[in-house]
Short mmCIF file of C-alpha atoms in Angstrom, two decimals:
data_model
loop_
_atom_site.label_atom_id
_atom_site.label_comp_id
_atom_site.label_asym_id
_atom_site.label_seq_id
_atom_site.Cartn_x
_atom_site.Cartn_y
_atom_site.Cartn_z
CA MET A 1 26.14 96.06 -44.22
CA ASP A 2 27.00 94.06 -47.31
CA LEU A 3 25.38 95.56 -50.41
CA LYS A 4 24.50 92.08 -51.68
CA GLU A 5 22.58 91.39 -48.49
CA SER A 6 20.82 94.73 -48.38
CA ILE A 7 17.47 95.81 -49.77
CA GLY A 8 16.30 99.13 -51.15
CA ILE A 9 13.45 100.94 -49.39
CA ARG A 10 12.19 104.50 -49.12
CA VAL A 11 12.17 106.33 -45.80
CA ASN A 12 10.33 109.67 -45.61
CA GLY A 13 10.58 109.95 -49.37
CA ASP A 14 14.33 109.23 -49.65
CA PRO A 15 15.94 106.00 -50.86
CA ARG A 16 17.82 103.99 -48.19
CA ARG A 17 19.33 100.54 -47.92
CA VAL A 18 18.89 98.28 -44.91
CA SER A 19 19.88 94.69 -44.14
CA ALA A 20 17.86 92.06 -45.98
CA GLY A 21 15.46 90.24 -43.68
CA THR A 22 15.52 92.90 -41.00
CA THR A 23 12.48 93.82 -38.91
CA ILE A 24 10.99 97.28 -38.33
CA ALA A 25 12.85 97.39 -35.02
CA GLY A 26 16.07 96.42 -36.82
CA MET A 27 15.54 99.11 -39.44
CA LEU A 28 14.95 101.78 -36.77
CA GLY A 29 18.17 100.66 -35.11
CA GLU A 30 20.10 100.91 -38.39
CA LEU A 31 18.69 104.41 -38.89
CA GLY A 32 19.74 105.39 -35.37
CA LEU A 33 16.18 106.07 -34.20
CA ASP A 34 14.66 105.42 -30.76
CA ALA A 35 11.68 103.14 -31.38
CA ARG A 36 9.92 104.50 -28.29
CA LYS A 37 9.73 108.01 -29.74
CA VAL A 38 8.50 107.38 -33.28
CA ALA A 39 5.52 106.06 -35.20
CA VAL A 40 5.88 104.06 -38.39
CA GLU A 41 3.69 103.82 -41.45
CA ARG A 42 4.58 101.14 -44.02
CA ASN A 43 3.07 101.46 -47.48
CA ARG A 44 0.45 103.80 -45.97
CA GLU A 45 -0.55 101.29 -43.27
CA ILE A 46 0.21 101.94 -39.60
CA VAL A 47 2.60 99.43 -38.05
CA ARG A 48 1.51 98.90 -34.45
CA ARG A 49 4.27 99.38 -31.91
CA GLY A 50 3.79 95.80 -30.72
CA GLY A 51 4.66 94.57 -34.21
CA PHE A 52 8.06 96.29 -34.56
CA GLU A 53 9.96 93.10 -33.61
CA GLU A 54 7.96 90.84 -35.91
CA VAL A 55 7.16 92.77 -39.10
CA ARG A 56 9.88 92.24 -41.70
CA VAL A 57 11.02 94.89 -44.14
CA SER A 58 10.63 94.01 -47.82
CA GLU A 59 12.38 95.32 -50.92
CA GLY A 60 10.61 98.43 -52.19
CA ASP A 61 8.70 99.21 -48.98
CA ALA A 62 7.89 102.88 -48.45
CA PHE A 63 8.05 104.07 -44.85
CA GLU A 64 6.95 107.23 -43.13
CA ILE A 65 8.61 107.65 -39.75
CA VAL A 66 7.32 110.54 -37.65
CA HIS A 67 7.65 111.99 -34.18
CA PHE A 68 6.31 114.90 -32.17
CA VAL A 69 7.75 118.34 -32.78
CA GLY A 70 6.81 121.78 -31.52
CA GLY A 71 3.60 123.14 -32.98
CA GLY A 72 0.39 125.01 -32.25
CA MET B 1 -18.18 130.75 0.49
CA ASN B 2 -14.51 130.16 1.28
CA ILE B 3 -12.37 131.76 -1.44
CA ALA B 4 -9.60 129.14 -1.29
CA ASN B 5 -12.08 126.28 -1.68
CA SER B 6 -13.97 127.81 -4.56
CA VAL B 7 -10.77 128.49 -6.49
CA GLN B 8 -9.14 125.12 -5.86
CA SER B 9 -12.20 123.06 -6.68
CA ASP B 10 -12.58 124.66 -10.10
CA THR B 11 -11.57 121.95 -12.53
CA TRP B 12 -12.76 121.04 -16.01
CA SER B 13 -12.95 117.72 -17.80
CA VAL B 14 -12.61 116.62 -21.39
CA ALA B 15 -13.18 113.05 -22.57
CA GLY B 16 -13.01 111.76 -19.00
CA ARG B 17 -9.76 113.52 -18.08
CA THR B 18 -9.81 116.27 -15.46
CA PHE B 19 -7.54 119.30 -15.50
CA THR B 20 -7.01 122.28 -13.21
CA SER B 21 -5.37 124.65 -15.68
CA ARG B 22 -7.68 126.09 -18.32
CA LEU B 23 -4.80 127.27 -20.46
CA ILE B 24 -3.49 125.05 -23.25
CA VAL B 25 -0.30 126.23 -24.92
CA GLY B 26 1.35 125.42 -28.22
CA THR B 27 4.99 124.46 -28.59
CA GLY B 28 5.79 126.14 -31.91
CA LYS B 29 7.83 129.25 -32.76
CA TYR B 30 10.05 129.29 -29.65
CA LYS B 31 13.71 130.26 -29.82
CA ASP B 32 14.74 126.87 -28.45
CA PHE B 33 13.41 123.92 -26.44
CA ALA B 34 14.68 125.38 -23.14
CA GLN B 35 12.70 128.59 -23.61
CA ASN B 36 9.69 126.56 -24.66
CA ALA B 37 9.88 124.40 -21.53
CA ALA B 38 10.29 127.44 -19.28
CA ALA B 39 7.25 129.11 -20.88
CA VAL B 40 5.14 125.98 -20.39
CA GLU B 41 6.12 125.91 -16.74
CA ALA B 42 5.36 129.61 -16.26
CA SER B 43 1.97 129.17 -17.94
CA GLY B 44 0.94 126.41 -15.56
CA ALA B 45 -0.49 124.56 -18.58
CA GLU B 46 -1.17 120.85 -18.13
CA ILE B 47 -1.76 120.28 -21.85
CA VAL B 48 0.50 121.29 -24.75
CA THR B 49 -0.24 120.94 -28.44
CA VAL B 50 2.41 119.25 -30.57
CA ALA B 51 2.78 118.65 -34.28
CA VAL B 52 3.55 115.36 -36.04
CA ARG B 53 6.38 115.55 -38.54
CA ARG B 54 8.91 113.31 -40.27
CA VAL B 55 11.99 112.44 -38.20
CA ASN B 56 15.31 113.79 -39.40
CA ILE B 57 16.95 110.68 -40.85
CA SER B 58 20.20 112.45 -41.68
CA ASP B 59 20.72 113.61 -38.08
CA PRO B 60 18.78 111.28 -35.75
CA ASN B 61 20.58 112.45 -32.62
CA GLN B 62 19.24 116.00 -32.61
CA PRO B 63 17.47 116.99 -29.36
CA VAL B 64 13.71 116.45 -29.45
CA LEU B 65 10.77 118.08 -27.70
CA MET B 66 10.22 115.06 -25.44
CA ASP B 67 13.69 115.59 -23.93
CA TYR B 68 12.51 118.97 -22.60
CA ILE B 69 8.77 118.58 -21.98
CA ASP B 70 8.02 115.27 -20.29
CA PRO B 71 4.88 113.65 -21.74
CA LYS B 72 4.41 111.80 -18.46
CA LYS B 73 3.91 115.12 -16.66
CA ILE B 74 2.33 117.26 -19.38
CA THR B 75 -0.43 115.89 -21.63
CA TYR B 76 0.65 116.01 -25.27
CA LEU B 77 -2.22 116.96 -27.54
CA PRO B 78 -1.15 116.02 -31.10
CA ASN B 79 -2.61 118.36 -33.68
CA THR B 80 -3.08 118.24 -37.43
CA ALA B 81 -1.87 121.76 -38.17
CA GLY B 82 -0.91 122.03 -41.81
CA CYS B 83 -3.51 119.50 -43.00
CA PHE B 84 -5.92 120.72 -45.68
CA THR B 85 -7.97 117.53 -46.17
CA ALA B 86 -9.82 115.13 -43.86
CA ASP B 87 -7.70 112.25 -45.19
CA ASP B 88 -4.39 113.94 -44.34
CA ALA B 89 -5.63 114.87 -40.87
CA ILE B 90 -6.86 111.33 -40.15
CA ARG B 91 -3.61 109.81 -41.41
CA THR B 92 -1.60 112.20 -39.22
CA LEU B 93 -3.60 111.39 -36.10
CA ARG B 94 -3.39 107.63 -36.66
CA LEU B 95 0.39 108.06 -36.61
CA ALA B 96 0.17 110.35 -33.58
CA ARG B 97 -1.80 107.72 -31.69
CA GLU B 98 0.95 105.20 -32.37
CA ALA B 99 3.72 107.63 -31.46
CA GLY B 100 2.17 108.65 -28.19
CA GLY B 101 -0.26 105.92 -27.29
CA TRP B 102 -3.11 108.31 -26.47
CA ASP B 103 -6.38 109.09 -28.19
CA LEU B 104 -7.02 112.69 -27.06
CA VAL B 105 -6.13 114.74 -30.15
CA LYS B 106 -6.65 118.14 -31.70
CA LEU B 107 -8.22 118.10 -35.15
CA GLU B 108 -7.63 121.05 -37.40
CA VAL B 109 -8.41 120.95 -41.12
CA LEU B 110 -7.54 124.19 -42.84
CA GLY B 111 -9.32 125.74 -45.80
CA GLU B 112 -6.64 128.04 -47.17
CA ALA B 113 -3.16 129.28 -46.30
CA LYS B 114 -4.02 132.98 -46.29
CA THR B 115 -6.52 132.94 -43.42
CA LEU B 116 -5.89 129.42 -42.03
CA TYR B 117 -9.66 129.42 -41.62
CA PRO B 118 -11.08 125.93 -40.97
CA ASP B 119 -12.67 123.93 -43.78
CA MET B 120 -15.80 122.82 -41.93
CA ARG B 121 -16.92 120.26 -44.51
CA GLU B 122 -13.61 118.38 -44.22
CA THR B 123 -13.47 119.00 -40.46
CA LEU B 124 -16.88 117.41 -39.94
CA LYS B 125 -15.97 114.45 -42.13
CA ALA B 126 -12.73 113.86 -40.22
CA THR B 127 -14.47 114.21 -36.84
CA GLU B 128 -16.93 111.44 -37.75
CA VAL B 129 -14.18 109.05 -38.87
CA LEU B 130 -11.95 109.76 -35.88
CA ALA B 131 -14.77 109.30 -33.38
CA LYS B 132 -15.65 105.94 -35.00
CA GLU B 133 -11.98 104.88 -34.69
CA GLY B 134 -12.01 105.59 -30.97
CA PHE B 135 -10.27 108.96 -30.97
CA ALA B 136 -11.37 111.79 -28.68
CA PRO B 137 -11.04 114.77 -31.03
CA MET B 138 -10.93 118.35 -29.74
CA VAL B 139 -11.87 120.29 -32.84
CA TYR B 140 -10.69 123.65 -34.15
CA CYS B 141 -13.65 125.21 -35.93
CA SER B 142 -15.36 128.29 -37.27
CA ASP B 143 -17.44 130.43 -34.92
CA ASP B 144 -20.69 129.00 -36.31
CA PRO B 145 -23.04 127.76 -33.55
CA ILE B 146 -24.79 125.35 -35.92
CA ALA B 147 -21.53 123.82 -37.12
CA ALA B 148 -20.51 123.53 -33.47
CA LYS B 149 -23.62 121.46 -32.72
CA GLN B 150 -22.95 119.28 -35.76
CA LEU B 151 -19.40 118.65 -34.59
CA GLU B 152 -20.67 117.66 -31.19
CA GLU B 153 -23.12 115.21 -32.77
CA ALA B 154 -20.29 113.81 -34.87
CA GLY B 155 -18.23 113.02 -31.76
CA ALA B 156 -16.14 116.10 -30.96
CA VAL B 157 -15.16 116.03 -27.27
CA ALA B 158 -14.42 119.78 -27.27
CA ILE B 159 -15.42 122.64 -29.54
CA MET B 160 -12.59 125.08 -30.27
CA PRO B 161 -13.71 128.07 -32.33
CA LEU B 162 -11.23 130.68 -33.47
CA GLY B 163 -11.47 134.17 -31.98
CA ALA B 164 -9.46 135.59 -34.89
CA PRO B 165 -7.14 134.06 -37.51
CA ILE B 166 -4.35 131.76 -36.25
CA GLY B 167 -1.25 133.75 -35.31
CA SER B 168 -2.96 137.13 -35.88
CA GLY B 169 -3.11 138.27 -32.25
CA LEU B 170 -6.16 140.39 -33.05
CA GLY B 171 -8.13 139.39 -29.97
CA LEU B 172 -11.68 138.03 -30.01
CA GLN B 173 -13.44 139.53 -33.02
CA ASN B 174 -16.59 137.48 -32.48
CA GLN B 175 -17.63 137.65 -28.86
CA VAL B 176 -21.34 137.26 -29.61
CA MET B 177 -20.74 134.12 -31.68
CA ILE B 178 -18.41 132.60 -29.09
CA ARG B 179 -21.05 133.18 -26.41
CA LEU B 180 -23.75 131.56 -28.56
CA ILE B 181 -21.52 128.50 -28.99
CA VAL B 182 -20.89 128.34 -25.23
CA GLU B 183 -24.62 128.50 -24.53
CA GLY B 184 -25.43 125.74 -27.02
CA ALA B 185 -22.63 123.30 -26.22
CA SER B 186 -22.69 120.34 -23.88
CA VAL B 187 -18.96 119.66 -24.31
CA PRO B 188 -16.15 122.08 -23.31
CA VAL B 189 -15.66 125.16 -25.49
CA LEU B 190 -12.17 126.62 -25.81
CA VAL B 191 -11.12 129.63 -27.83
CA ASP B 192 -8.38 128.40 -30.14
CA ALA B 193 -6.50 131.11 -32.01
CA GLY B 194 -6.70 134.88 -32.04
CA VAL B 195 -5.51 135.76 -28.55
CA GLY B 196 -2.81 138.46 -28.66
CA THR B 197 -2.39 139.58 -25.08
CA ALA B 198 -3.57 138.82 -21.57
CA SER B 199 -6.83 140.81 -21.70
CA ASP B 200 -7.93 138.76 -24.75
CA ALA B 201 -7.60 135.56 -22.72
CA SER B 202 -9.65 137.12 -19.92
CA VAL B 203 -12.36 138.10 -22.40
CA ALA B 204 -12.60 134.50 -23.62
CA MET B 205 -12.98 133.22 -20.08
CA GLU B 206 -15.48 135.95 -19.11
CA LEU B 207 -17.66 134.77 -22.01
CA GLY B 208 -17.92 131.43 -20.25
CA CYS B 209 -15.41 129.42 -22.25
CA ASP B 210 -13.94 126.40 -20.48
CA GLY B 211 -10.43 127.26 -21.60
CA VAL B 212 -8.15 129.02 -24.05
CA LEU B 213 -5.55 127.60 -26.42
CA MET B 214 -2.72 129.82 -27.63
CA ASN B 215 0.77 129.66 -29.06
CA THR B 216 1.95 132.78 -30.88
CA ALA B 217 0.79 135.25 -28.21
CA ILE B 218 3.32 133.68 -25.85
CA ALA B 219 6.05 132.57 -28.26
CA GLU B 220 6.27 135.92 -30.08
CA ALA B 221 6.14 138.11 -26.97
CA LYS B 222 9.43 139.93 -26.29
CA ASP B 223 9.63 137.97 -23.04
CA PRO B 224 7.74 134.72 -23.65
CA ILE B 225 8.17 133.44 -20.11
CA LEU B 226 6.72 136.59 -18.55
CA MET B 227 3.85 136.55 -21.06
CA ALA B 228 3.20 132.89 -20.22
CA ARG B 229 2.71 133.87 -16.59
CA ALA B 230 0.52 136.82 -17.62
CA MET B 231 -1.68 134.44 -19.61
CA LYS B 232 -1.99 132.05 -16.66
CA LEU B 233 -3.22 134.91 -14.46
CA ALA B 234 -5.49 136.30 -17.19
CA VAL B 235 -7.20 132.95 -17.72
CA GLU B 236 -7.62 132.50 -13.98
CA SER B 237 -8.99 136.00 -13.40
CA GLY B 238 -11.31 135.80 -16.40
CA ARG B 239 -12.64 132.50 -15.12
CA MET B 240 -13.17 133.87 -11.62
CA ALA B 241 -14.94 136.96 -12.99
CA TYR B 242 -17.24 134.70 -15.01
CA GLN B 243 -18.04 132.59 -11.96
CA ALA B 244 -18.52 135.67 -9.80
CA GLY B 245 -21.10 137.01 -12.26
CA ARG B 246 -20.46 140.53 -13.46
CA MET B 247 -22.66 143.52 -12.57
CA GLN B 248 -25.26 144.73 -15.02
CA LYS B 249 -24.23 147.56 -17.30
CA ARG B 250 -26.04 150.89 -16.94
CA ARG B 251 -26.21 153.74 -19.37
CA TYR B 252 -25.68 156.39 -16.68
CA ALA B 253 -23.78 156.85 -13.44
CA ASP B 254 -24.87 155.30 -10.15
CA PRO B 255 -23.10 156.75 -7.08
CA SER B 256 -21.17 154.36 -4.86
CA SER B 257 -21.56 156.53 -1.74
CA PRO B 258 -24.93 156.90 0.04
CA LEU B 259 -27.01 159.92 -0.95
CA ALA B 260 -28.54 160.18 2.55
CA GLY B 261 -26.71 162.14 5.26
CA LEU B 262 -25.06 164.61 2.92
CA ILE B 263 -24.07 167.80 4.74
#
């Protein structure tokens, strides 16, 4: 990833850089996450699973990416 | 009545889904995923509660719960444990619905860390919103029969009062209140929290509850897998005793052998 062609975002509170113009699906791939096992919130709005391929990531976006863990 | 038939036909339903096992188990506090999966199997549970948490971005290849407990075979019931406001709980469950693709959820809005007692004002608020958004919320609540009715009116698909504080293992401290809730409810009632050992689970079922939800009683047993099996049997025997209808209590003895014909 070329720094000039990357954008700054926040993922689960931490700063990250991903390719400019990438989609949610692309971002998950860059982060090494399995899109089938996570849910994504972008700027406090849910991104529907069906939109992962279409929704583009913008500079400054804040993402929450969650999955199921053990719990009562 | 044929014993095999009456046992096998005993199912319960929540929000249109029918289950045979009346034991729901949590997936927290286990030593590892393998032990957790073995305990779920031993318990016979068809539903497990799960939490929703941030993924580990720095190590995305760590094993995950879904690798050990298959959500196609066991119903995942996402919960909102750790949420102290209606807004946080609703936000968590919206994410859970996207992660899993199902709308049956466990709502739990806590009032304080010390007792983990439910905040009923926030719980009621969240139940209304979730029901309007198409969720089927099973709701952890106080042992208040009036609040239970209000939850039902707000759209709760199951009422889940605590028997004692979460993780305390004290057993049911409120049997009269639990029974009042059972008598007043037209949705399933499950004791959620407070069970410490097998007899506690039987007590809940003998009171007429539709099921029991537990985590710590199994996970913190010295042998969680053996305790999981004990809980399965306790829930089943408590249920059967409830269906059988217990004898009346008497204050004094009543001989079991005939008095006539004594030598």
